Amino acid sequence: MKKILFALLFTTVSFSMSAQTIFGKWENRDEETNKVDSVIEVYKKDGKAYAKIIEITDKNRQEAVCDKCNGKRKNNPILGMNILTGLKKDGNEWSGGKILDPKNGKEYKCYIKLENDNKLKIRGYIGFAAFGRTAYWHRKN
Protein backbone atom coordinates (compact mmCIF):
# COMPACT_ATOMS: atom_id res chain seq x y z
CA MET A 1 0.00 0.00 0.00
CA LYS A 2 2.84 2.41 0.86
CA LYS A 3 4.47 1.71 -2.52
CA ILE A 4 1.28 2.52 -4.39
CA LEU A 5 0.76 5.72 -2.40
CA PHE A 6 4.39 6.77 -2.97
CA ALA A 7 4.13 6.07 -6.72
CA LEU A 8 0.90 8.09 -6.95
CA LEU A 9 2.41 10.98 -4.99
CA PHE A 10 5.61 10.94 -7.10
CA THR A 11 3.58 10.96 -10.34
CA THR A 12 1.45 13.87 -9.13
CA VAL A 13 4.47 15.92 -8.04
CA SER A 14 6.30 15.17 -11.30
CA PHE A 15 3.29 16.22 -13.37
CA SER A 16 2.84 19.43 -11.36
CA MET A 17 6.49 20.36 -11.75
CA SER A 18 6.51 19.75 -15.49
CA ALA A 19 3.34 21.78 -15.98
CA GLN A 20 4.92 24.81 -14.27
CA THR A 21 7.55 25.37 -16.93
CA ILE A 22 7.74 27.26 -20.19
CA PHE A 23 9.28 24.22 -21.84
CA GLY A 24 7.15 21.86 -23.87
CA LYS A 25 4.68 22.00 -26.73
CA TRP A 26 2.39 24.98 -27.15
CA GLU A 27 -0.49 25.75 -29.49
CA ASN A 28 -0.60 29.06 -31.32
CA ARG A 29 -4.19 30.01 -32.09
CA ASP A 30 -5.58 32.30 -34.77
CA GLU A 31 -6.71 35.50 -33.05
CA GLU A 32 -9.98 35.69 -35.01
CA THR A 33 -11.11 32.05 -35.09
CA ASN A 34 -9.28 30.71 -31.99
CA LYS A 35 -8.38 27.63 -34.04
CA VAL A 36 -4.91 26.13 -33.62
CA ASP A 37 -2.76 27.15 -36.58
CA SER A 38 0.59 25.81 -35.37
CA VAL A 39 2.33 23.93 -32.58
CA ILE A 40 5.55 25.36 -31.18
CA GLU A 41 8.06 23.52 -29.05
CA VAL A 42 9.89 25.62 -26.46
CA TYR A 43 13.17 24.02 -25.43
CA LYS A 44 16.29 24.81 -23.45
CA LYS A 45 19.79 24.89 -24.93
CA ASP A 46 22.90 26.14 -23.12
CA GLY A 47 20.72 27.69 -20.40
CA LYS A 48 18.64 29.73 -22.84
CA ALA A 49 15.11 29.28 -24.19
CA TYR A 50 14.40 28.67 -27.87
CA ALA A 51 11.30 27.67 -29.81
CA LYS A 52 10.62 26.12 -33.18
CA ILE A 53 7.50 25.41 -35.18
CA ILE A 54 6.92 21.66 -35.15
CA GLU A 55 3.45 21.48 -36.70
CA ILE A 56 1.35 23.57 -39.08
CA THR A 57 -2.31 22.57 -39.05
CA ASP A 58 -3.28 24.08 -42.43
CA LYS A 59 -2.39 21.38 -44.97
CA ASN A 60 -1.94 24.08 -47.65
CA ARG A 61 0.72 25.90 -45.56
CA GLN A 62 2.83 22.93 -44.47
CA GLU A 63 5.31 23.49 -47.31
CA ALA A 64 5.36 27.30 -46.86
CA VAL A 65 8.69 29.11 -46.84
CA CYS A 66 9.61 32.36 -45.15
CA ASP A 67 9.84 34.45 -48.31
CA LYS A 68 9.74 37.71 -46.33
CA CYS A 69 12.59 36.70 -44.01
CA ASN A 70 16.12 38.05 -44.32
CA GLY A 71 19.48 36.32 -44.14
CA LYS A 72 19.75 32.58 -43.54
CA ARG A 73 16.00 32.19 -43.02
CA LYS A 74 15.03 33.65 -46.43
CA ASN A 75 13.05 31.07 -48.42
CA ASN A 76 13.57 28.36 -45.80
CA PRO A 77 10.64 26.20 -44.67
CA ILE A 78 8.62 27.66 -41.82
CA LEU A 79 7.97 24.16 -40.47
CA GLY A 80 10.97 23.36 -38.28
CA MET A 81 12.14 26.98 -38.15
CA ASN A 82 13.37 28.49 -34.88
CA ILE A 83 11.20 31.52 -34.19
CA LEU A 84 12.30 32.26 -30.64
CA THR A 85 16.00 32.60 -29.85
CA GLY A 86 18.28 33.23 -26.91
CA LEU A 87 16.00 34.16 -24.02
CA LYS A 88 17.54 34.09 -20.54
CA LYS A 89 15.67 33.53 -17.30
CA ASP A 90 15.11 36.75 -15.37
CA GLY A 91 12.95 36.17 -12.30
CA ASN A 92 9.61 34.76 -13.45
CA GLU A 93 10.08 35.67 -17.12
CA TRP A 94 12.50 34.89 -19.93
CA SER A 95 13.87 37.88 -21.84
CA GLY A 96 16.79 39.25 -23.84
CA GLY A 97 16.10 37.27 -26.98
CA LYS A 98 14.18 37.69 -30.20
CA ILE A 99 11.05 36.34 -31.81
CA LEU A 100 10.40 36.02 -35.53
CA ASP A 101 7.00 36.53 -37.11
CA PRO A 102 7.21 34.27 -40.17
CA LYS A 103 4.15 35.96 -41.70
CA ASN A 104 6.00 39.24 -42.20
CA GLY A 105 9.63 38.10 -41.79
CA LYS A 106 10.33 40.61 -39.02
CA GLU A 107 12.21 39.95 -35.80
CA TYR A 108 11.29 41.64 -32.53
CA LYS A 109 12.76 41.82 -29.05
CA CYS A 110 10.63 39.74 -26.75
CA TYR A 111 9.96 38.27 -23.37
CA ILE A 112 7.84 35.32 -22.36
CA LYS A 113 6.15 34.60 -19.08
CA LEU A 114 4.06 31.73 -17.79
CA GLU A 115 0.61 33.15 -17.00
CA ASN A 116 -0.56 29.84 -15.54
CA ASP A 117 0.30 26.17 -16.05
CA ASN A 118 -1.35 26.13 -19.47
CA LYS A 119 -0.96 29.68 -20.81
CA LEU A 120 2.23 31.36 -21.99
CA LYS A 121 2.39 35.11 -22.61
CA ILE A 122 4.65 36.23 -25.46
CA ARG A 123 5.35 39.95 -25.82
CA GLY A 124 7.12 41.09 -28.98
CA TYR A 125 8.21 44.70 -29.27
CA ILE A 126 10.42 47.27 -30.94
CA GLY A 127 12.47 49.43 -28.58
CA PHE A 128 10.36 49.35 -25.42
CA ALA A 129 7.94 46.64 -24.29
CA ALA A 130 5.16 49.26 -24.22
CA PHE A 131 5.34 49.44 -28.03
CA GLY A 132 4.51 45.94 -29.12
CA ARG A 133 2.06 43.10 -29.35
CA THR A 134 1.12 40.32 -26.96
CA ALA A 135 0.16 36.81 -27.98
CA TYR A 136 -0.74 33.80 -25.88
CA TRP A 137 0.19 30.19 -26.50
CA HIS A 138 -1.76 27.38 -24.88
CA ARG A 139 -0.12 24.19 -23.62
CA LYS A 140 -0.71 21.26 -25.94
CA ASN A 141 -2.28 18.28 -24.19
C-alpha atoms as one frame of an Amber mdcrd trajectory, in Angstrom:
protein
   0.000   0.000   0.000   2.842   2.407   0.863   4.468   1.711  -2.516   1.282
   2.517  -4.393   0.761   5.721  -2.401   4.387   6.769  -2.975   4.126   6.073
  -6.720   0.905   8.088  -6.951   2.410  10.984  -4.993   5.607  10.935  -7.102
   3.580  10.959 -10.337   1.451  13.873  -9.130   4.474  15.916  -8.040   6.305
  15.173 -11.302   3.294  16.217 -13.367   2.840  19.429 -11.364   6.486  20.361
 -11.748   6.506  19.747 -15.488   3.336  21.777 -15.977   4.918  24.810 -14.272
   7.551  25.374 -16.928   7.737  27.263 -20.190   9.283  24.221 -21.842   7.154
  21.861 -23.868   4.683  21.997 -26.730   2.389  24.983 -27.149  -0.494  25.749
 -29.494  -0.601  29.055 -31.317  -4.189  30.010 -32.095  -5.578  32.302 -34.767
  -6.713  35.504 -33.054  -9.984  35.693 -35.008 -11.106  32.048 -35.089  -9.284
  30.707 -31.991  -8.376  27.626 -34.044  -4.914  26.130 -33.619  -2.755  27.154
 -36.580   0.586  25.806 -35.366   2.334  23.934 -32.584   5.546  25.358 -31.180
   8.062  23.522 -29.054   9.892  25.615 -26.465  13.168  24.015 -25.430  16.292
  24.811 -23.453  19.790  24.890 -24.935  22.898  26.145 -23.119  20.720  27.685
 -20.397  18.638  29.730 -22.842  15.109  29.284 -24.194  14.400  28.668 -27.875
  11.298  27.675 -29.805  10.616  26.124 -33.180   7.496  25.414 -35.181   6.918
  21.658 -35.147   3.449  21.479 -36.701   1.353  23.570 -39.080  -2.314  22.573
 -39.047  -3.285  24.078 -42.425  -2.387  21.384 -44.971  -1.939  24.077 -47.652
   0.716  25.903 -45.559   2.834  22.928 -44.472   5.307  23.494 -47.313   5.357
  27.299 -46.860   8.685  29.112 -46.839   9.612  32.358 -45.145   9.844  34.452
 -48.314   9.744  37.711 -46.332  12.587  36.696 -44.015  16.116  38.050 -44.321
  19.484  36.324 -44.144  19.747  32.578 -43.539  15.997  32.193 -43.021  15.033
  33.651 -46.427  13.046  31.073 -48.420  13.574  28.358 -45.804  10.644  26.197
 -44.668   8.624  27.659 -41.818   7.968  24.164 -40.466  10.967  23.357 -38.278
  12.139  26.977 -38.150  13.373  28.492 -34.882  11.202  31.515 -34.193  12.302
  32.260 -30.635  15.999  32.597 -29.852  18.275  33.234 -26.906  16.001  34.160
 -24.018  17.540  34.094 -20.537  15.671  33.528 -17.300  15.108  36.753 -15.369
  12.949  36.169 -12.301   9.614  34.765 -13.453  10.082  35.667 -17.117  12.503
  34.895 -19.929  13.874  37.883 -21.841  16.792  39.248 -23.837  16.095  37.271
 -26.985  14.175  37.694 -30.198  11.048  36.343 -31.813  10.402  36.019 -35.534
   6.996  36.531 -37.105   7.208  34.268 -40.174   4.150  35.962 -41.698   6.002
  39.240 -42.205   9.628  38.100 -41.787  10.332  40.611 -39.022  12.211  39.953
 -35.796  11.293  41.636 -32.533  12.758  41.817 -29.050  10.627  39.738 -26.751
   9.955  38.275 -23.372   7.837  35.323 -22.357   6.151  34.599 -19.079   4.063
  31.730 -17.793   0.610  33.148 -17.002  -0.563  29.840 -15.539   0.300  26.169
 -16.054  -1.353  26.134 -19.473  -0.958  29.680 -20.815   2.234  31.364 -21.986
   2.393  35.113 -22.611   4.653  36.229 -25.464   5.354  39.946 -25.820   7.115
  41.092 -28.979   8.207  44.699 -29.269  10.420  47.271 -30.938  12.466  49.431
 -28.582  10.357  49.354 -25.419   7.940  46.637 -24.285   5.164  49.260 -24.217
   5.343  49.435 -28.028   4.513  45.935 -29.120   2.055  43.103 -29.350   1.119
  40.323 -26.962   0.163  36.807 -27.978  -0.740  33.804 -25.880   0.194  30.191
 -26.496  -1.756  27.378 -24.879  -0.116  24.193 -23.618  -0.708  21.261 -25.942
  -2.278  18.275 -24.185
